[in-house]
Short mmCIF file of C-alpha atoms and ligand atoms in Angstrom, two decimals:
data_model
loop_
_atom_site.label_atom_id
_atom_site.label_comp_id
_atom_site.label_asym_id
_atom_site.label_seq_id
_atom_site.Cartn_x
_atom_site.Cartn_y
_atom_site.Cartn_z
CA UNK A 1 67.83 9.61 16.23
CA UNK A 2 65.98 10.27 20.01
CA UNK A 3 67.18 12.49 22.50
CA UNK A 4 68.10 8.94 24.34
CA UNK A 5 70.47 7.58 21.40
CA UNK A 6 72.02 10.85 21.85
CA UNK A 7 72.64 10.50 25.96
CA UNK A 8 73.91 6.79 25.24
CA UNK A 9 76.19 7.79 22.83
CA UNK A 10 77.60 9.68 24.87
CA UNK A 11 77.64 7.24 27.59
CA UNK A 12 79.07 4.89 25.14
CA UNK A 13 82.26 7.42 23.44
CA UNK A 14 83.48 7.80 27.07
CA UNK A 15 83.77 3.57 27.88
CA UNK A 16 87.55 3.03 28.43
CA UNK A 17 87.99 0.46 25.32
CA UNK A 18 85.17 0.64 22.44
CA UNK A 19 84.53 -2.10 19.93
CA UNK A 20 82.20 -0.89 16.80
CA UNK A 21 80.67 -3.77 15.39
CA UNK A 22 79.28 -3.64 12.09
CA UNK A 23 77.38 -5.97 10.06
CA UNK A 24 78.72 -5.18 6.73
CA UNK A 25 75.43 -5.49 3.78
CA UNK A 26 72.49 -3.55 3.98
CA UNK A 27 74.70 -1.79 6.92
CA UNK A 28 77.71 0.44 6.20
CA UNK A 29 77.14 -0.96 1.99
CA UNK A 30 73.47 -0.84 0.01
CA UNK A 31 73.02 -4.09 -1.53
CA UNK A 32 73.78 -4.50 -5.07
CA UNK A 33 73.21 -7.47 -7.33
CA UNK A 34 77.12 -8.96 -7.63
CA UNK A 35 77.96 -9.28 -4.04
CA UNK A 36 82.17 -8.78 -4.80
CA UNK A 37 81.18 -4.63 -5.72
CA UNK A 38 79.52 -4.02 -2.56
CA UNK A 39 81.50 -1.69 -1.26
CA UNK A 40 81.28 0.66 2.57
CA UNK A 41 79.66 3.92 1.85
CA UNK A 42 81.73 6.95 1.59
CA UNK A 43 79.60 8.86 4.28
CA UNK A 44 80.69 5.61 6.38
CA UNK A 45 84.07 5.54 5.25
CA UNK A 46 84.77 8.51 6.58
CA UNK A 47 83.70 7.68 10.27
CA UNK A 48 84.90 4.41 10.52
CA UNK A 49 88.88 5.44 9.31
CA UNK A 50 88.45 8.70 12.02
CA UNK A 51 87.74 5.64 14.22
CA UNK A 52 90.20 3.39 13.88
CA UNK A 53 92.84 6.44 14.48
CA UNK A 54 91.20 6.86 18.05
CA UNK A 55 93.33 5.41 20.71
CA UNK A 56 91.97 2.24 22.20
CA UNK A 57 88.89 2.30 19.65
CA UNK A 58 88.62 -0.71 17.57
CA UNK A 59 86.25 -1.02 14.24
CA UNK A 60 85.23 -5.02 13.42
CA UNK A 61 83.12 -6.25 10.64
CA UNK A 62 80.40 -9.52 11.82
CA UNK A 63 78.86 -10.78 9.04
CA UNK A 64 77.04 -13.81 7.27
CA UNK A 65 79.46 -13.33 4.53
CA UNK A 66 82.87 -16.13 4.45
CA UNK A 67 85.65 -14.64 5.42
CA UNK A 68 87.38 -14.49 2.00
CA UNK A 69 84.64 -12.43 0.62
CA UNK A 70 84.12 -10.30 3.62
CA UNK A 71 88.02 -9.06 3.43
CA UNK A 72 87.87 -8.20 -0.48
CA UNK A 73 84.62 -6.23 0.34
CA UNK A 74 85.83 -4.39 3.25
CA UNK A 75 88.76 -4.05 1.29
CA UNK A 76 90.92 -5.20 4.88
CA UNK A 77 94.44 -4.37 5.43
CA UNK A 78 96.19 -6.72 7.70
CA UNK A 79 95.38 -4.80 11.26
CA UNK A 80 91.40 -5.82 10.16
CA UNK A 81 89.34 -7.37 12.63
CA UNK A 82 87.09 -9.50 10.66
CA UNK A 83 84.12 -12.04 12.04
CA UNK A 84 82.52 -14.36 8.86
CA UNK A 85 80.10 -17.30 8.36
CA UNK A 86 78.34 -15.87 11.26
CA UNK A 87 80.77 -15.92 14.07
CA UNK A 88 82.17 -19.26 12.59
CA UNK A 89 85.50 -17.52 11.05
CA UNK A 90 87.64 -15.14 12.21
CA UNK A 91 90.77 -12.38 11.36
CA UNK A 92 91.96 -10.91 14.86
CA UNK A 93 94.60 -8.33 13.45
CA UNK A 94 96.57 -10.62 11.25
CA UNK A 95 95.75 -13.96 13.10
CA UNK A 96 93.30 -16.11 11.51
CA UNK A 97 90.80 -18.01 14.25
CA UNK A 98 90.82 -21.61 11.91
CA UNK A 99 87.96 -23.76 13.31
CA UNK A 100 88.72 -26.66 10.94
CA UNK A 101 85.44 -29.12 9.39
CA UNK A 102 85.74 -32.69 10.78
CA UNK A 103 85.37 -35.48 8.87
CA UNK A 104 81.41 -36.08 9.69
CA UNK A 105 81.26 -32.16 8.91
CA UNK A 106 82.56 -32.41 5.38
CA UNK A 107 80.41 -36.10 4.59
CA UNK A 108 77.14 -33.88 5.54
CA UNK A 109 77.99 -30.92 3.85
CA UNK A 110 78.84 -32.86 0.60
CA UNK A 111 75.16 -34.75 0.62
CA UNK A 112 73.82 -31.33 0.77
CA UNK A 113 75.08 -29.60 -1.64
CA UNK A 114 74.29 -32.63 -3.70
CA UNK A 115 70.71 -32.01 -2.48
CA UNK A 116 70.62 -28.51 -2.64
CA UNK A 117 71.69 -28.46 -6.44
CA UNK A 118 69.08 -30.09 -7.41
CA UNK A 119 66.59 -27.89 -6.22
CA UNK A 120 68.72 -24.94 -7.73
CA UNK A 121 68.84 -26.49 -10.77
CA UNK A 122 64.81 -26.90 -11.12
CA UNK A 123 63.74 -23.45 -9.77
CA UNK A 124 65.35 -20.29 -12.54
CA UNK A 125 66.65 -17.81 -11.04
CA UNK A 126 67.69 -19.52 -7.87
CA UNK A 127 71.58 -19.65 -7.18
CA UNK A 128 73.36 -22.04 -4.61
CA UNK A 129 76.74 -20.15 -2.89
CA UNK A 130 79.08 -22.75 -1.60
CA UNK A 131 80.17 -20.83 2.04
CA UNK A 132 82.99 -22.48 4.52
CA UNK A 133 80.40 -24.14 7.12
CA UNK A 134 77.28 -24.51 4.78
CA UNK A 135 75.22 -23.53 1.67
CA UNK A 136 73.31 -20.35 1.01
CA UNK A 137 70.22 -20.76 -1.62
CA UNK A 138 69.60 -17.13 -2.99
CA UNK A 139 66.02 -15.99 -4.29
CA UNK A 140 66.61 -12.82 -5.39
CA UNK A 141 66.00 -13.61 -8.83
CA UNK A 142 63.69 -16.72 -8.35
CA UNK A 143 59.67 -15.31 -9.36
CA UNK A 144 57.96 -14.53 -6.26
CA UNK A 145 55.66 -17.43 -6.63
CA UNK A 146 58.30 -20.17 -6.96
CA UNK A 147 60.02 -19.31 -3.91
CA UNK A 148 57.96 -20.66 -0.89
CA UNK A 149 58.33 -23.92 -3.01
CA UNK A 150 61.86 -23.82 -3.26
CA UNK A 151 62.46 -23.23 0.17
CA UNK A 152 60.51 -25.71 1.33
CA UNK A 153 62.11 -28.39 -1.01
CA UNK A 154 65.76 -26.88 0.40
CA UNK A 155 64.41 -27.44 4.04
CA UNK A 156 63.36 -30.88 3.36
CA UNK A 157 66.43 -31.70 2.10
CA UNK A 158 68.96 -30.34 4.98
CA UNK A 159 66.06 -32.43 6.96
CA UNK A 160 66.89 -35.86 5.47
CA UNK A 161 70.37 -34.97 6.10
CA UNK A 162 69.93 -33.71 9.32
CA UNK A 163 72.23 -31.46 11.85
CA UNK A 164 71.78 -28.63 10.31
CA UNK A 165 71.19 -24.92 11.52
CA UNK A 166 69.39 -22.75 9.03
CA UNK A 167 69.06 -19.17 8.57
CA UNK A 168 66.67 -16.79 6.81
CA UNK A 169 68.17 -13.62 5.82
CA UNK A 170 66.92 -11.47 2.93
CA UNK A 171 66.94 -13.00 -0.35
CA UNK A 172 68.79 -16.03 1.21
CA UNK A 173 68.34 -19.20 3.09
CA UNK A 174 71.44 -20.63 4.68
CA UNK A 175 72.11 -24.25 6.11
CA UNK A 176 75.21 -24.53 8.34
CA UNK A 177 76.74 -27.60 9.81
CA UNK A 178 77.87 -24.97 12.60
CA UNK A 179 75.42 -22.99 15.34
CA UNK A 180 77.55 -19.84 15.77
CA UNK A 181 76.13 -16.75 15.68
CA UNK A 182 76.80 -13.32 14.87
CA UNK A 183 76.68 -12.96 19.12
CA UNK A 184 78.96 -15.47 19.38
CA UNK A 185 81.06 -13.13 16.86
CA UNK A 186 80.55 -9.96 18.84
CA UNK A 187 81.72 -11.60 22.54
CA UNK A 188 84.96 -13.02 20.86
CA UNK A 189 85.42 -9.31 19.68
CA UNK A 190 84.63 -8.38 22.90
CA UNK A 191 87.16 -10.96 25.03
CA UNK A 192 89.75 -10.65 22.46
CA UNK A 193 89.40 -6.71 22.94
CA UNK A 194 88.87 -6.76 26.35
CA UNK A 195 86.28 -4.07 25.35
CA UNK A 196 84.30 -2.25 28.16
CA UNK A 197 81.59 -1.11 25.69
CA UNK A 198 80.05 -2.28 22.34
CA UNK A 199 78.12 -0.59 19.61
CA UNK A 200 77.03 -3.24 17.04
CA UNK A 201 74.84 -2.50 14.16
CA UNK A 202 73.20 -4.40 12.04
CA UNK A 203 69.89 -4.69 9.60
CA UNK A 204 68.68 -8.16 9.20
CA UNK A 205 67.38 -11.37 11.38
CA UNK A 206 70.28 -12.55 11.72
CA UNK A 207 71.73 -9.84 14.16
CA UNK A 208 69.19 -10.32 16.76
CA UNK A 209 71.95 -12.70 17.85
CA UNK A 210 74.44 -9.62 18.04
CA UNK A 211 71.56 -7.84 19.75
CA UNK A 212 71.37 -10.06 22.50
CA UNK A 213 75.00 -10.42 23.17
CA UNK A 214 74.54 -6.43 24.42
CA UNK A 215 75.24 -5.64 27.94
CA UNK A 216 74.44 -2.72 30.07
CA UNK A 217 76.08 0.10 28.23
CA UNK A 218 76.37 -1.29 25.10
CA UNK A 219 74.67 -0.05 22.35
CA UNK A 220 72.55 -2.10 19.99
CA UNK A 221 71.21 -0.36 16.53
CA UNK A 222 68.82 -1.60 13.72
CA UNK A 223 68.89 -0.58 10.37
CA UNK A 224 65.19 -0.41 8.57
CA UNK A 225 62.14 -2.07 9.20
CA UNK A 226 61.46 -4.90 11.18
CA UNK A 227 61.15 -6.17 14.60
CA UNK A 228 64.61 -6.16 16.87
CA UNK A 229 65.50 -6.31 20.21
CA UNK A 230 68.02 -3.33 19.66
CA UNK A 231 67.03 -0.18 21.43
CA UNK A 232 67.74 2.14 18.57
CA UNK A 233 66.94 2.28 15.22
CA UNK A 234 68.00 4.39 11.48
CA UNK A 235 66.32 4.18 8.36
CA UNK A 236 69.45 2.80 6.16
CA UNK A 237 73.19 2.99 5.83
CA UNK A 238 73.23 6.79 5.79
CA UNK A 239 71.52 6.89 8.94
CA UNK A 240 74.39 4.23 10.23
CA UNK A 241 77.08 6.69 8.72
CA UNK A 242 75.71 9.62 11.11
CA UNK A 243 75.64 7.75 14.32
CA UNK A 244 79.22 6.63 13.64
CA UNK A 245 80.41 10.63 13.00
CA UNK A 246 78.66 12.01 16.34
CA UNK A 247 80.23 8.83 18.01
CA UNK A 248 83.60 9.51 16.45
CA UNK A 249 83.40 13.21 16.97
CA UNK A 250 82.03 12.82 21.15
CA UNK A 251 85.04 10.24 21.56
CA UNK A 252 87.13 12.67 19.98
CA UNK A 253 86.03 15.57 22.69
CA UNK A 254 86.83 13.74 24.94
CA UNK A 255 90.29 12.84 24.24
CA UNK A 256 91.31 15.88 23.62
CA UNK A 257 89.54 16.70 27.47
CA UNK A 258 91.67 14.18 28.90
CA UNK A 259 94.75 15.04 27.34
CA UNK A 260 94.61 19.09 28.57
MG1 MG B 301 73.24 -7.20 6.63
#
C-alpha cells in the first residue's frame, strides 16, 4: 500500500456516512471450485464485523453472483445489504429491491438457454449456471484449446437471439437480458445510504463499472493483476483484509476523538 492509499484512507474513515463495497469472489473469499463453500476470509471477517459495529458505517456485498447464492455465501443475517446479478437484484436491510422479468424477458431468456445448452453439452468440461437475468457459461474445466470455440459458438447464439448484454469475467461468460452494472449497484448503495464516501473493492472486469461510479473522495481498489481505473491496488484478498483493518481502526480513532 503507497504513502497516498494511506492519506486517502484517512480522508475516507473521517466522511460523515461510509459505505464499504465489496465484490465478494476473488475479493474478501479465494476462489474455490464449488462456488456454495466460498466463504469471506477470516483476516476479512474480522474487519468487516469491527465495521459494521461503527456508527453510521455500512458494509454491502456487489457482486455477479444471484442474490440467493450471494446471501448463503456471505452467510447474511437480515440487516445485510446485498447487490446480485450485477446491480440487477437487491437486499436493502431486510427489503428485497424485486425488478420482475417481463414477458419478452422470459421468451428470450428461454431460447437461450435452449441455445446455450447445446453448446454446453458438446464442449466437456463446460457448465451452463441458470442466474435470475441471464446465463453464465463456465470454462474452468473446459481444455484450454476448446474454449475460444465455445465462446464464440455461445456469442453467436445470444446474437441470433439478440438483446443481450454479455460479460467476461474469469472462467465465465455471462449473457443478461438486463444492462445493470455493478456501478449501478454501488450508487443505489450510495442513495439508499445517503453515503458521503465510498470504498469499493473489487478484482475482476466487471468492477470497472464500480470503479467508475467513484467520486471525489471515494476510494476505488483492485485486487491482482490487470488493468483498472481504480487508483489503488493489493495483491489478493489478504491484501483487501489489511486495508479494511487500518480503515476500521482510523474510523475507530476518530470516534473515540469525537466523543471526548
Ligand atoms: Mg470477483
Amino acid at each position: 500500500m503507497t504513502a497516498m492509499t494511506s492519506e486517502a484512507l484517512r480522508t475516507l474513515a473521517s466522511t460523515p456516512r461510509l459505505l464499504v463495497a465489496l465484490d465478494f469472489d476473488g475479493t474478501v473469499a479465494d476462489f474455490v471450485d464449488d462456488p456454495y463453500s466460498a466463504r469471506v476470509i477470516p483476516e476479512a471477517a474480522e474487519p468487516i464485523a469491527r465495521l459494521r459495529d461503527l456508527n453510521n458505517t455500512w458494509v454491502a456485498f456487489v457482486s455477479g453472483r444471484p442474490l440467493n447464492s450471494l446471501a448463503r455465501v456471505t452467510e447474511a443475517d437480515e440487516h445485510a445489504l446485498l447487490v446480485g446479478s450485477h446491480g440487477a437484484e437487491a437486499r436493502l436491510g431486510g427489503g428485497v429491491v424485486d425488478l420482475g422479468l417481463d414477458d419478452d424477458e422470459r421468451h428470450r431468456l428461454f431460447e437461450l438457454a435452449v441455445s446455450l445448452a447445446e453448446v454446453v453439452d458438446r464442449t466437456p468440461g463446460a457448465v451452463l449456471e441458470h442466474k435470475p437475468f441471464g446465463y453464465g457459461v463456465h470454462t474452468r474445466n473446459v481444455a484450454a484449446d476448446a474454449v475460444p470455440r465455445m465462446l464464440a459458438d455461445a456469442r453467436h447464439a445470444a446474437e441470433r437471439i439478440g438483446g443481450f448484454l454479455d460479460r467476461d469475467g474469469k472462467d465465465i461468460l455471462e449473457f443478461a437480458v438486463r444492462d445493470t452494472t455493478k456501478g449501478d449497484g454501488v450508487e443505489l448503495l450510495r442513495q439508499h445510504l445517503g453515503a458521503t464516501g465510498v470504498l469499493f473493492v473489487g478484482d475482476d472486469v466487471t468492477d470497472e463499472d464500480g470503479f467508475a461510479a467513484m467520486h471525489a473522495g471515494d476510494i476505488g481498489l483492485k485486487v491482482g493483476a490487470g488493468a483498472t481505473a481504480a487508483l489503488y491496488r493489493v495483491a489478493d484478498p489478504r491484501g483487501v483484509a489489511e486495508v479494511l483493518r487500518k480503515l476500521v481502526e482510523k474510523r475507530a480513532a476518530l470516534a473515540v476523538g469525537q466523543g471526548a
